Coordinates of C-alpha atoms and ligand atoms in Angstrom, one line a residue:
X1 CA 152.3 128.3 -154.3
X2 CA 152.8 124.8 -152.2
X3 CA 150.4 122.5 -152.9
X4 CA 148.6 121.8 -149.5
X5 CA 148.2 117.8 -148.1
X6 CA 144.7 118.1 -148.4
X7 CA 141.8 120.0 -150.1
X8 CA 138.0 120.2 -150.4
X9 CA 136.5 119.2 -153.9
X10 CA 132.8 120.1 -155.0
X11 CA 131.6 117.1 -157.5
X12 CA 129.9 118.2 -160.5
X13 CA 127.1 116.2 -159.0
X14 CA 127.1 118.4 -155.2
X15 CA 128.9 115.8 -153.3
X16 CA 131.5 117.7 -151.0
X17 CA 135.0 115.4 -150.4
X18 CA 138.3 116.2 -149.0
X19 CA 140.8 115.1 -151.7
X20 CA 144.2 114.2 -150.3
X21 CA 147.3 115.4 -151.9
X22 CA 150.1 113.8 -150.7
X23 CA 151.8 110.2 -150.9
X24 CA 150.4 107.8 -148.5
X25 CA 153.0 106.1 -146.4
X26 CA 153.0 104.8 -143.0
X27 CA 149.4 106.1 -142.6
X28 CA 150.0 109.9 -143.2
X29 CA 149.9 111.9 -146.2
X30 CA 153.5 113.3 -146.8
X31 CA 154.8 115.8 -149.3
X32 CA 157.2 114.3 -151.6
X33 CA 160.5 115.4 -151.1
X34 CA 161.3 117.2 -154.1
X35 CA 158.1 118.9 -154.1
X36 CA 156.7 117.7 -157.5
X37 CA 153.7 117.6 -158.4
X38 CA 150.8 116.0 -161.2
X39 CA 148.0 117.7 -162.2
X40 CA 144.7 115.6 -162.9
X41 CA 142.7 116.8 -165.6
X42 CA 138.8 116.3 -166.6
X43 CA 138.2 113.9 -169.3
X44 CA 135.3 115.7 -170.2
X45 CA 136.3 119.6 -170.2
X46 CA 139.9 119.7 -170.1
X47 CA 140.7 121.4 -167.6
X48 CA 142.0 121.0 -164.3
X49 CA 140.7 118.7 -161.8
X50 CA 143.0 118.6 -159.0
X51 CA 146.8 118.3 -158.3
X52 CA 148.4 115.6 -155.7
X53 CA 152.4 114.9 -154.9
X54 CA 154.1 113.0 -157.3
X55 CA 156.7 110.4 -155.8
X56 CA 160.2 109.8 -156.9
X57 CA 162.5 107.2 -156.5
X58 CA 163.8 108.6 -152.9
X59 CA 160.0 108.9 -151.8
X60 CA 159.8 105.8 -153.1
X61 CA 162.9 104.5 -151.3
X62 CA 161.3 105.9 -147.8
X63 CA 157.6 103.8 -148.5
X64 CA 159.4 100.5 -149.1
X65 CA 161.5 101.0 -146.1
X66 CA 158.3 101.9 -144.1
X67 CA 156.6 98.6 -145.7
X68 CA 159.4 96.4 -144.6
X69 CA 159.4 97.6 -141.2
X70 CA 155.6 97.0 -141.1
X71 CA 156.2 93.0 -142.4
X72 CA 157.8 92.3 -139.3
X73 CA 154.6 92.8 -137.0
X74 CA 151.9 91.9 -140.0
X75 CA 153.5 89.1 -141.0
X76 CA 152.7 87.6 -137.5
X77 CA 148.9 88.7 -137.1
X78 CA 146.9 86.0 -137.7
X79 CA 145.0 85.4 -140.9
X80 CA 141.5 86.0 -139.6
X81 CA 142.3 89.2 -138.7
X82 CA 143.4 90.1 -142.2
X83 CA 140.0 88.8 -143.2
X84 CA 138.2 91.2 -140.8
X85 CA 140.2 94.4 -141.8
X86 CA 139.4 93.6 -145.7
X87 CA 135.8 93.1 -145.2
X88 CA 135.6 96.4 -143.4
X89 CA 137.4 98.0 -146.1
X90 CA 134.2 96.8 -148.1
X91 CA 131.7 98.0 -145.6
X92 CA 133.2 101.1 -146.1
X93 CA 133.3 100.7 -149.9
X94 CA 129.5 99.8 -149.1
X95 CA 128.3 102.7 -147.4
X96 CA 130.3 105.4 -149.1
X97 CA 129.3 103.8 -152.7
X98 CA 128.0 106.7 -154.2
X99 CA 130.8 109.3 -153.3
X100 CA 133.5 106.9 -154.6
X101 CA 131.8 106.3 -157.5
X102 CA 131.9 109.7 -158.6
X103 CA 135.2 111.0 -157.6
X104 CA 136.2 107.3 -160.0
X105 CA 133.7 109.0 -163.1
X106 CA 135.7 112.7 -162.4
X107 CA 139.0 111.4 -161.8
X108 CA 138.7 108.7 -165.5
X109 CA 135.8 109.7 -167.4
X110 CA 133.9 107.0 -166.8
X111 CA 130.2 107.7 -166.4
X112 CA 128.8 107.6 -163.5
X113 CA 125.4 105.7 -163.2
X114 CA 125.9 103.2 -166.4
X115 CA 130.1 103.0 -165.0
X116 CA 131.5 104.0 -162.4
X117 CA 129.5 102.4 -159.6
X118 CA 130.0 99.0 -160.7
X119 CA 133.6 99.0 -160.5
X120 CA 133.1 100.2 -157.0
X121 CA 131.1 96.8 -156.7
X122 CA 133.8 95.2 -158.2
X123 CA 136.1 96.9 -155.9
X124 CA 133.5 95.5 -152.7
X125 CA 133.7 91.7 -154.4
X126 CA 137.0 91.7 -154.7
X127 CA 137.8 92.9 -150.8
X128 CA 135.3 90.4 -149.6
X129 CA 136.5 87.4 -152.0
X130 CA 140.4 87.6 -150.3
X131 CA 139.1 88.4 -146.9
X132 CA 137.3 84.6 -147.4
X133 CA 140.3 83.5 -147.9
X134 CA 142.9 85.2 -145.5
X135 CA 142.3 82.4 -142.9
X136 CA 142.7 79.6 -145.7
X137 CA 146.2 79.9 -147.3
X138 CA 147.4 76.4 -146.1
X139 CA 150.5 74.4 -147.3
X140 CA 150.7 70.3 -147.9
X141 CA 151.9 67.4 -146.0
X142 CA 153.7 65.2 -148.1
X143 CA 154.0 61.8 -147.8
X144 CA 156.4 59.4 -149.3
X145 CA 159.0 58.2 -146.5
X146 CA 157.4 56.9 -143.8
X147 CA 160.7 58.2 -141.6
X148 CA 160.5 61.2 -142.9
X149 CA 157.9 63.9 -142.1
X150 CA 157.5 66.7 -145.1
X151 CA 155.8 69.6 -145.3
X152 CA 155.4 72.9 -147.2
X153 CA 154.2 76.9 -145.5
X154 CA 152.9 79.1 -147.9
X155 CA 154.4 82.2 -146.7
X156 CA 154.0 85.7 -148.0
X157 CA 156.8 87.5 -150.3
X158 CA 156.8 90.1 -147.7
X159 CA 157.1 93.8 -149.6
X160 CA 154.8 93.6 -153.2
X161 CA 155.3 96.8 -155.5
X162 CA 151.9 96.9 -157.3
X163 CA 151.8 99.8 -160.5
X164 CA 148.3 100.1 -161.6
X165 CA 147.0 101.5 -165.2
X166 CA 144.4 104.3 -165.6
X167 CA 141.3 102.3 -167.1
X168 CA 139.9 100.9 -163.7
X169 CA 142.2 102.8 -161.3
X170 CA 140.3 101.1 -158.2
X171 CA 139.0 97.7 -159.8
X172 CA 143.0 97.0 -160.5
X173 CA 143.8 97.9 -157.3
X174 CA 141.3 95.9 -155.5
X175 CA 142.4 92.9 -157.6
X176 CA 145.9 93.5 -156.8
X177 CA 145.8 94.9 -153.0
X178 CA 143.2 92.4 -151.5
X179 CA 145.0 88.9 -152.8
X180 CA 148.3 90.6 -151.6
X181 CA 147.1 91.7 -148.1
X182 CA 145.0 88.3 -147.6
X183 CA 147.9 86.2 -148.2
X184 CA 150.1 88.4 -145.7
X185 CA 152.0 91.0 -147.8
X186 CA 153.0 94.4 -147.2
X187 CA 152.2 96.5 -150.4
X188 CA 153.8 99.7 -152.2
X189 CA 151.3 100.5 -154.8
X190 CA 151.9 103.4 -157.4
X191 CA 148.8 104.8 -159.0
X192 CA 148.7 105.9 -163.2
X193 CA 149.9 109.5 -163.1
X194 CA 146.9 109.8 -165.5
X195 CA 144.3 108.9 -162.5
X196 CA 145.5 109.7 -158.9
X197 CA 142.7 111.2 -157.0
X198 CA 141.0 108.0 -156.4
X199 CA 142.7 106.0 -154.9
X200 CA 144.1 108.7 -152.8
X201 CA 140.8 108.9 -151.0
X202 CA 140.6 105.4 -151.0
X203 CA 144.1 105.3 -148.8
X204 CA 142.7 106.9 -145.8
X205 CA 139.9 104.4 -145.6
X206 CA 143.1 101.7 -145.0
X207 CA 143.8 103.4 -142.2
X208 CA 140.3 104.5 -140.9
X209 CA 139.8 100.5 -140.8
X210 CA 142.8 99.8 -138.4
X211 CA 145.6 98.6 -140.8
X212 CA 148.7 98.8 -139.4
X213 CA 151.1 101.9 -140.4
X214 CA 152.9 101.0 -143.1
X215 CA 150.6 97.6 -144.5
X216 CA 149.7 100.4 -147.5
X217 CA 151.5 102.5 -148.8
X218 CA 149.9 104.5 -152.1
X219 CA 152.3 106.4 -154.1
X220 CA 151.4 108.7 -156.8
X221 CA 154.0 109.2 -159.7
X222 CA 155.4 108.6 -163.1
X223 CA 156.0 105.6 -164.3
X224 CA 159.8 106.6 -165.7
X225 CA 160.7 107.6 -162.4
X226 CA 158.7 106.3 -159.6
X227 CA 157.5 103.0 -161.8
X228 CA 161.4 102.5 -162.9
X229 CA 162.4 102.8 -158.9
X230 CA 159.5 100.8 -157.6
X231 CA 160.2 97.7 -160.4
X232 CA 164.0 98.0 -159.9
X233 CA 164.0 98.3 -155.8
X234 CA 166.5 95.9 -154.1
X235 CA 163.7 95.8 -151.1
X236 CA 161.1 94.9 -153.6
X237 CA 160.3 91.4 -153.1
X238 CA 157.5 91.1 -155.9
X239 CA 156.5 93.4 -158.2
X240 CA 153.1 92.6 -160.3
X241 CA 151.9 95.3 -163.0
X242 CA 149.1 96.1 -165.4
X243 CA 149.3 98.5 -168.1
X244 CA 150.6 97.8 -172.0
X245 CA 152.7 95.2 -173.0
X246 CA 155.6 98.3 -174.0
X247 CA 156.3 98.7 -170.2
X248 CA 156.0 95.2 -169.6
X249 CA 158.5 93.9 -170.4
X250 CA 160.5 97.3 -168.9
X251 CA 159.1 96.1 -165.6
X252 CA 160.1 92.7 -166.4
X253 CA 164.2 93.9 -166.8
X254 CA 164.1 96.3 -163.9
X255 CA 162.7 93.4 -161.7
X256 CA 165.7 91.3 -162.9
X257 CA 168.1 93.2 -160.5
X258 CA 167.0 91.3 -157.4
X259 CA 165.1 88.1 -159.7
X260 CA 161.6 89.3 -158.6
X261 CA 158.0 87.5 -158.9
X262 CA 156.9 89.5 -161.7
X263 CA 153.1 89.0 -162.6
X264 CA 152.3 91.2 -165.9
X265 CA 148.8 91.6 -167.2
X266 CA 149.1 93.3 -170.5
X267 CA 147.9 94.4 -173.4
X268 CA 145.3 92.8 -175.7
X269 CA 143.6 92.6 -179.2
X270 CA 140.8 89.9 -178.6
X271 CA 138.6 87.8 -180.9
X272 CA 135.1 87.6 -180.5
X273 CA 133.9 84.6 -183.1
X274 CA 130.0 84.3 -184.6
X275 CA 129.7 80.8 -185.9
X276 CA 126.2 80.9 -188.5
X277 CA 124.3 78.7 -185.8
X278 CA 124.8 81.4 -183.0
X279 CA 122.1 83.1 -181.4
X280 CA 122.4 86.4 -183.3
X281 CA 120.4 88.8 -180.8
X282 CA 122.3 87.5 -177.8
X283 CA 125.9 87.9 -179.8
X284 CA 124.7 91.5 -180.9
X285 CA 124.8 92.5 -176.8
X286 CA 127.7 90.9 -176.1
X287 CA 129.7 91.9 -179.1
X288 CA 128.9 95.6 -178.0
X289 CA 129.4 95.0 -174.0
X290 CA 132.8 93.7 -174.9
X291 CA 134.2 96.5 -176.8
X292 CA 132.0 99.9 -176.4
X293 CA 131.6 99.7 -172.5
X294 CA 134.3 101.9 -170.2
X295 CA 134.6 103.6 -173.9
X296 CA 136.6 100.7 -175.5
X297 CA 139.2 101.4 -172.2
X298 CA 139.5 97.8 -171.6
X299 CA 142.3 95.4 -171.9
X300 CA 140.1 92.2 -172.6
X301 CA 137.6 94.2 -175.1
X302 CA 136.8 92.1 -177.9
X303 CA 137.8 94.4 -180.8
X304 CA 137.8 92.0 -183.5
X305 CA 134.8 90.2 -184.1
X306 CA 134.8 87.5 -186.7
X307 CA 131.1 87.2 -188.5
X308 CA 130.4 83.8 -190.6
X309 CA 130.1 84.9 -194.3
X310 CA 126.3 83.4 -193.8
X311 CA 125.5 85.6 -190.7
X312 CA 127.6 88.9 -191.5
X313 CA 125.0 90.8 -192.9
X314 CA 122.5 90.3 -190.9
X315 CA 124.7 90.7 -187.7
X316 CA 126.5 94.2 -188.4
X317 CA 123.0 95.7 -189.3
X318 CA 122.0 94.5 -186.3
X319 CA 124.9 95.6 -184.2
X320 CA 125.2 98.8 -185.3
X321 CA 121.4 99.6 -184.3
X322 CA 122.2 98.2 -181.1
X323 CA 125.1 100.3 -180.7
X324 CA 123.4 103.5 -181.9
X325 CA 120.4 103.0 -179.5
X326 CA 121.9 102.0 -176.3
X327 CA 125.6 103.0 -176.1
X328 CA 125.0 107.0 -176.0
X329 CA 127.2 109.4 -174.9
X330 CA 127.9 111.9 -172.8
X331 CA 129.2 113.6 -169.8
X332 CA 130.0 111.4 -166.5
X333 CA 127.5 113.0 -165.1
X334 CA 124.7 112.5 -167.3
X335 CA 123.1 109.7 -165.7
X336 CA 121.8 107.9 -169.3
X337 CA 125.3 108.3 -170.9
X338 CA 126.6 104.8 -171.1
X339 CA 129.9 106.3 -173.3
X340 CA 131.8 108.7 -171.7
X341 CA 135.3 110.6 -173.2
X342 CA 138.8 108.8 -173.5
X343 CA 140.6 109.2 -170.1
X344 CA 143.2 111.5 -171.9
X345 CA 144.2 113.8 -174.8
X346 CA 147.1 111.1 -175.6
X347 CA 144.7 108.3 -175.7
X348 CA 141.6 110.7 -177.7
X349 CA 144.6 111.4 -180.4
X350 CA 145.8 107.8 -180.3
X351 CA 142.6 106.3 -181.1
X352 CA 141.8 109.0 -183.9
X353 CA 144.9 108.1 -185.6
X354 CA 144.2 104.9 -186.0
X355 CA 140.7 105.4 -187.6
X356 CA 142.6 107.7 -190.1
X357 CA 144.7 104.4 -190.8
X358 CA 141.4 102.6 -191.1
X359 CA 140.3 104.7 -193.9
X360 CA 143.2 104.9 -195.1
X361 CA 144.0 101.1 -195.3
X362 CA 140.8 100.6 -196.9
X363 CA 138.4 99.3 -194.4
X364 CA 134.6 101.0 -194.3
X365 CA 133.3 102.8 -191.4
X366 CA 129.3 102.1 -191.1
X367 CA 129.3 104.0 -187.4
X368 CA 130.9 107.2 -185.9
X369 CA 134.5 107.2 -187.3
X370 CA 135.1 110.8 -185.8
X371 CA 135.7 113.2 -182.9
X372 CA 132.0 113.5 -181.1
X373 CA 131.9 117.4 -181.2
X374 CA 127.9 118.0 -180.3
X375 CA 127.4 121.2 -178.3
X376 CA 129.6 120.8 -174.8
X377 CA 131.1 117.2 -175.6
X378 CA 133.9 119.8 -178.2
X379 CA 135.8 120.4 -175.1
X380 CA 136.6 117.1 -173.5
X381 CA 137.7 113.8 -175.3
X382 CA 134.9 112.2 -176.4
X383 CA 135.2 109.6 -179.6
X384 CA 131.7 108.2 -181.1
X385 CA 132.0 104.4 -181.0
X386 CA 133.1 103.5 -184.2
X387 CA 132.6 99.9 -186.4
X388 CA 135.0 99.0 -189.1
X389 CA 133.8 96.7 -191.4
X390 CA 135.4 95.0 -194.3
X391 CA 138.7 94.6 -192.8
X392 CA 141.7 92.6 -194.0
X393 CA 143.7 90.0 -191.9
X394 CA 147.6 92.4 -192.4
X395 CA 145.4 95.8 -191.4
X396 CA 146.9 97.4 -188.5
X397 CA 143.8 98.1 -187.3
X398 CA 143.3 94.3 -187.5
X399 CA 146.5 93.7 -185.6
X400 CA 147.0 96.5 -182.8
X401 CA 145.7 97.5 -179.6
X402 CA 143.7 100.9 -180.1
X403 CA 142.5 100.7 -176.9
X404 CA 139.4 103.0 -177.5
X405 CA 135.4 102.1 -178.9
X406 CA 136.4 101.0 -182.0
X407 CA 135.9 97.8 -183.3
X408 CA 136.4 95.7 -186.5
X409 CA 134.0 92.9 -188.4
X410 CA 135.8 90.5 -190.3
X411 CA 134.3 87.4 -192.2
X412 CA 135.2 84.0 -192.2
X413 CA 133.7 80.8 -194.1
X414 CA 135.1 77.8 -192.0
X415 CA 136.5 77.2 -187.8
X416 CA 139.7 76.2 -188.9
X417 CA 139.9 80.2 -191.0
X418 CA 138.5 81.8 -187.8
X419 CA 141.0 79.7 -185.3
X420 CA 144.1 81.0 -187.2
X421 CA 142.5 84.8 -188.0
X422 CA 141.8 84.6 -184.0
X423 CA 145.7 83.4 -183.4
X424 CA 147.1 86.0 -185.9
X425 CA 148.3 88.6 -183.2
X426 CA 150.7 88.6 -180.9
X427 CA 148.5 89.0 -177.8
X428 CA 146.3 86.2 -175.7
X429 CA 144.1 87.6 -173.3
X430 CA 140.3 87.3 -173.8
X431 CA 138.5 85.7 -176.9
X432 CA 134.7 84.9 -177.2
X433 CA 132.8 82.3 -179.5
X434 CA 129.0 82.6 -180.0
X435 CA 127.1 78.9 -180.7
X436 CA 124.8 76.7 -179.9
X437 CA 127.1 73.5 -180.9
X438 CA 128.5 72.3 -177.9
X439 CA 131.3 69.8 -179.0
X440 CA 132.7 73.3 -182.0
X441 CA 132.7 75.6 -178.7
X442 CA 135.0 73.4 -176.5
X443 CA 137.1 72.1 -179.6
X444 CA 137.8 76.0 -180.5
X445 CA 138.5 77.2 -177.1
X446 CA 141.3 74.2 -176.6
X447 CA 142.3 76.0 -179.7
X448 CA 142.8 79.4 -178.9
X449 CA 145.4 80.8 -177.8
X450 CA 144.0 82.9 -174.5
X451 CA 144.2 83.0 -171.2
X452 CA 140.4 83.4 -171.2
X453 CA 137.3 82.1 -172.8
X454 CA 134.2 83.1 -173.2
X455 CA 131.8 81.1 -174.6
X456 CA 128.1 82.9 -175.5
X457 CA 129.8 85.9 -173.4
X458 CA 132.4 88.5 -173.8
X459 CA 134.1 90.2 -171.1
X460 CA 132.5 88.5 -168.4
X461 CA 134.4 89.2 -165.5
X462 CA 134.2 87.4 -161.9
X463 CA 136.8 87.7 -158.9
X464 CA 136.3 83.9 -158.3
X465 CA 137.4 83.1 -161.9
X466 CA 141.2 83.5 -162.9
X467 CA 142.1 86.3 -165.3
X468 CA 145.4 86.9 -167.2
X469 CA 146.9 87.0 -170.3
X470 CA 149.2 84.4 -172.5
X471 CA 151.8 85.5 -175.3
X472 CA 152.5 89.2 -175.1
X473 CA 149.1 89.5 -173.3
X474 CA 151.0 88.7 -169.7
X475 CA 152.4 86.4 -166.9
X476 CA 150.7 84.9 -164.1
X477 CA 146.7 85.5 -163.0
X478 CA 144.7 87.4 -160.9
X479 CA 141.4 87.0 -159.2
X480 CA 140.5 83.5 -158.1
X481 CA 142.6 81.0 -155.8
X482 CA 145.2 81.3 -158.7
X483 CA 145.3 84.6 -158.1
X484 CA 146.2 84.7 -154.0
X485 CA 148.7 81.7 -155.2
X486 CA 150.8 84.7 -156.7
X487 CA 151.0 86.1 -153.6
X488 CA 152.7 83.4 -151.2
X489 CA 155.8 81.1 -152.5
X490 CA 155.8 77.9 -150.6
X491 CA 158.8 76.9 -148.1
X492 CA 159.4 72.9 -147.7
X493 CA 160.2 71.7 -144.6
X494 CA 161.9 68.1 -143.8
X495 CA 161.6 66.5 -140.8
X496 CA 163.6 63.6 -140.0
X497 CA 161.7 60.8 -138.2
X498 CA 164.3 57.8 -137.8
X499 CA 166.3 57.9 -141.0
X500 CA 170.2 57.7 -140.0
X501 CA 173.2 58.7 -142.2
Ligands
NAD1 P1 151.1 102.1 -169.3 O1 151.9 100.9 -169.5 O2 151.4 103.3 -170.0 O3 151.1 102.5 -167.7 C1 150.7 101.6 -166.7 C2 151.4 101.9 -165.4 O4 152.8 101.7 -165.6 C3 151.2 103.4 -165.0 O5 151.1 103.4 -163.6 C4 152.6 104.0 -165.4 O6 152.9 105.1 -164.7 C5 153.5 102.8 -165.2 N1 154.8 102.9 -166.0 C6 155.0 103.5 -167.2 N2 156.3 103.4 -167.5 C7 156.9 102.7 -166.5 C8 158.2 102.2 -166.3 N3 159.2 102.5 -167.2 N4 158.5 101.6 -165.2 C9 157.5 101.3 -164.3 N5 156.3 101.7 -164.4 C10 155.9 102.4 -165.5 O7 149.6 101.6 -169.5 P2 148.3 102.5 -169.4 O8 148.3 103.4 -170.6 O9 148.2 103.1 -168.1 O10 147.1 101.4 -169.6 C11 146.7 101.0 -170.8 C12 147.3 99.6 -171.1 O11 147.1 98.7 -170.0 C13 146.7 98.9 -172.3 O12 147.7 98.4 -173.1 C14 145.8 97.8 -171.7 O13 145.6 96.7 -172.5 C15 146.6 97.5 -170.4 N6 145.7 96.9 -169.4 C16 145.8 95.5 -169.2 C17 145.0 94.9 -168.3 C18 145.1 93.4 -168.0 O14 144.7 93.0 -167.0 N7 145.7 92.7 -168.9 C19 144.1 95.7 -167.6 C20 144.0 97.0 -167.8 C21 144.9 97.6 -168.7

């Protein structure tokens, strides 16, 4: 049977929606061409959710052509007007706040009420944050030679190829389509394969809005074919990505062919540091935010947490209470569920692998540790947030991303032991430090190596703040004026005022 373009959905929670199907370019839904096709499935039951058009690299091929044909008119609208058509796209985010938040908790397995709404929040910051600054991308006048006028544009790259992970499938496209758009870009963005539905709904609203055919283009697909043709496309002016380090630095080669703007925001293992004078309650909420929120799906999650030999006891009691009484779990749909199931079967037998190498390495499990298989919660792919304690530095579990709510305690005696415990991967994205010395907290964030610090927070996110990664972690930012500067590359322009050859 032929998948048809567009089809009404029932939400486990009554909500009626019509779920589009097809690949988004030039403002229509279109079959692909070879007729293929991804099934979504529920995080939480297994089955079936829906099925949309998967893209390959001639579909592909056919939205970057429609993109670059759309740069020629965009690029000449004027920046205010970009502003306007990304603060509607938030109005509509806005109104329709409830509905998108629970085709996000169906489509990913995020809960609903304790979840999924806030990324649509995120999602409404983020549009309104770029629109602010649409009308503000200015160059510099610079002066040196007084017979000699200088001055630099920062234009737009013109067609951006933006592949987005699973974890927040419309928080990471809100950080990457609203800088883009602001600054003047035309976009080609391909959705995880693992999370399509979305977005997909999302696509219309471009469209509803008044963006010109062809300023948006969402693609479903696989990343080893449509990822691999979007990254390696010779009308691909900039490509920027966010999923695991592994594919990376494959993005990174197949954006060699034309010596694309690659931004990479990767994978991560980060610290989370209690020095003995730290407010203990305060680090216990942070500590759990950072790693047992979005199910441990986060790229940032502090999953090592480093306990002064003073303060460990008294902490991982503590935390584990904490954990027990206010991360519960459940169904996206259960409205006091904070924990819902791992987005996937890969990612549910991932995670439980590594807590078999745990064990097996010798660490102690004082929380969860297992499959969560109470009553309905057997069918889907829930894990129960799991702490590690007792850990040493060479443990893998120590070491590598698990990317699920599992965490690991460590000890330490002195700053200079946690600073090198806290180096000891080879990732850099997020890493935390709980104190109330002022001068220890500044001195160890010189120190680490991140692209992020929080200090007395973990996790705490903000689109006015830059976020990205250092060492294997990524390239480049997002969010924040650094984040728009990825978007424009600036053009210098002489002007001769009297100087004579
Ligand atoms: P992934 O690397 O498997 O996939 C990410 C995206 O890349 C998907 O859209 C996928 O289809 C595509 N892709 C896969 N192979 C490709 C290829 N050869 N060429 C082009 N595209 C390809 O990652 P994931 O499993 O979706 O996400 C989890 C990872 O993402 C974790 O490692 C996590 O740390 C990372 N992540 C990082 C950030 C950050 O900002 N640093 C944010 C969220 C997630």
């Amino acid at each position: 049977m032929t998948l048809p373009l567009e089809y009404e959905v029932t939400l486990p929670d009554g909500q009626k929606y019509i779920q589009p199907a097809g690949l988004f370019i030039n403002n229509e839904f279109v079959k692909s061409i070879a007729g293929k096709t991804i099934d979504s499935i529920n995080p939480s039951t297994s089955e079936i959710n829906g099925s949309v058009y998967a893209a390959e690299a001639e579909d592909v091929d056919v939205a970057v052509k429609a993109a670059r044909t759309a740069f020629k008119s965009w690029k000449r609208i004027t920046g205010v007007e970009r502003g306007d058509l990304l603060n509607k796209v938030a109005d509509v985010f806005e109104k329709q706040r409830d509905l998108i938040g629970s085709i996000e908790a169906w489509d990913s397995g995020k809960t609903k009420e304790q979840n999924a709404v806030y990324d649509i929040d995120e999602c409404i910051s983020c549009f309104r944050y770029f629109a602010g600054w649409a009308d503000k991308v200015q160059g510099k006048v610079i002066q040196n030679d007084p017979k000699k006028l200088a001055y630099t544009i920062h234009e737009p790259y013109g067609v951006c190829g933006q592949i987005i992970p699973w974890n927040y499938p419309l928080a990471m496209a809100a950080w990457k389509l609203a800088p883009a758009l602001a600054a003047g870009n035309v976009v080609v963005l391909k959705t995880s394969e693992i999370t399509p539905l979305s977005l997909l709904y999302v696509a219309k609203i471009f469209k509803e809005v008044g963006f010109p055919a062809g300023v948006v283009n969402i693609l479903s697909g696989y990343g080893a074919t449509a990822g691999k043709a979007l990254a390696s496309h010779l009308g691909v002016d900039k490509i920027a990505f966010t999923g695991s380090t592994a594919t990376g630095k494959l993005i990174q080669q197949a954006a060699a062919a034309n010596l694309k703007a690659v931004t990479l925001e990767c994978g991560g293992k980060s610290p989370l540091i209690i020095r003995k004078d730290a407010d203990i309650e305060q680090a216990v909420k942070w500590a759990a935010f950072g790693i047992m929120s979005n199910q441990g799906q986060i790229c940032t999650s502090t999953s090592r947490i480093y306990v002064h030999e003073d303060v460990h006891d008294e902490f991982v009691e503590a935390y584990r209470s904490h954990v027990i009484s206010d991360y519960p779990q459940g169904d996206m749909f259960n409205s006091k569920a904070v924990v819902g199931p791992q987005v996937s079967k890969i990612q549910h037998d991932k995670i439980l692998s590594y807590i078999e190498i745990g064990k097996q390495e010798g660490a102690k499990v004082v929380l969860g540790g297992e499959k969560n298989t109470e009553g309905a919660l057997a069918k889907g792919y829930f894990i129960k947030p799991t702490i590690f304690t007792e850990v040493k530095p060479t443990m893998r579990i120590v070491n590598e991303e698990i990317f699920g709510p599992v965490v690991v305690i460590g000890k330490f005696k002195t700053d200079e032991e946690v600073i090198e415990y806290a180096n000891g991967t080879q990732y850099g994205l997020g890493a935390a430090i709980f104190t109330k010395d002022i001068v220890a907290a500044h001195s160890m964030a010189s120190e680490i190596e991140a692209g992020m610090v929080w200090i007395n927070s973990s996790n705490d996110s903000d689109v006015h703040i830059p976020f990205g990664g250092v060492k294997l972690s990524g390239v480049g930012r997002e969010l924040g004026e650094y984040g728009l500067s990825m978007y424009t590359q600036a053009k210098a322009i002489h002007v001769n005022l009297g100087n004579k050859l």
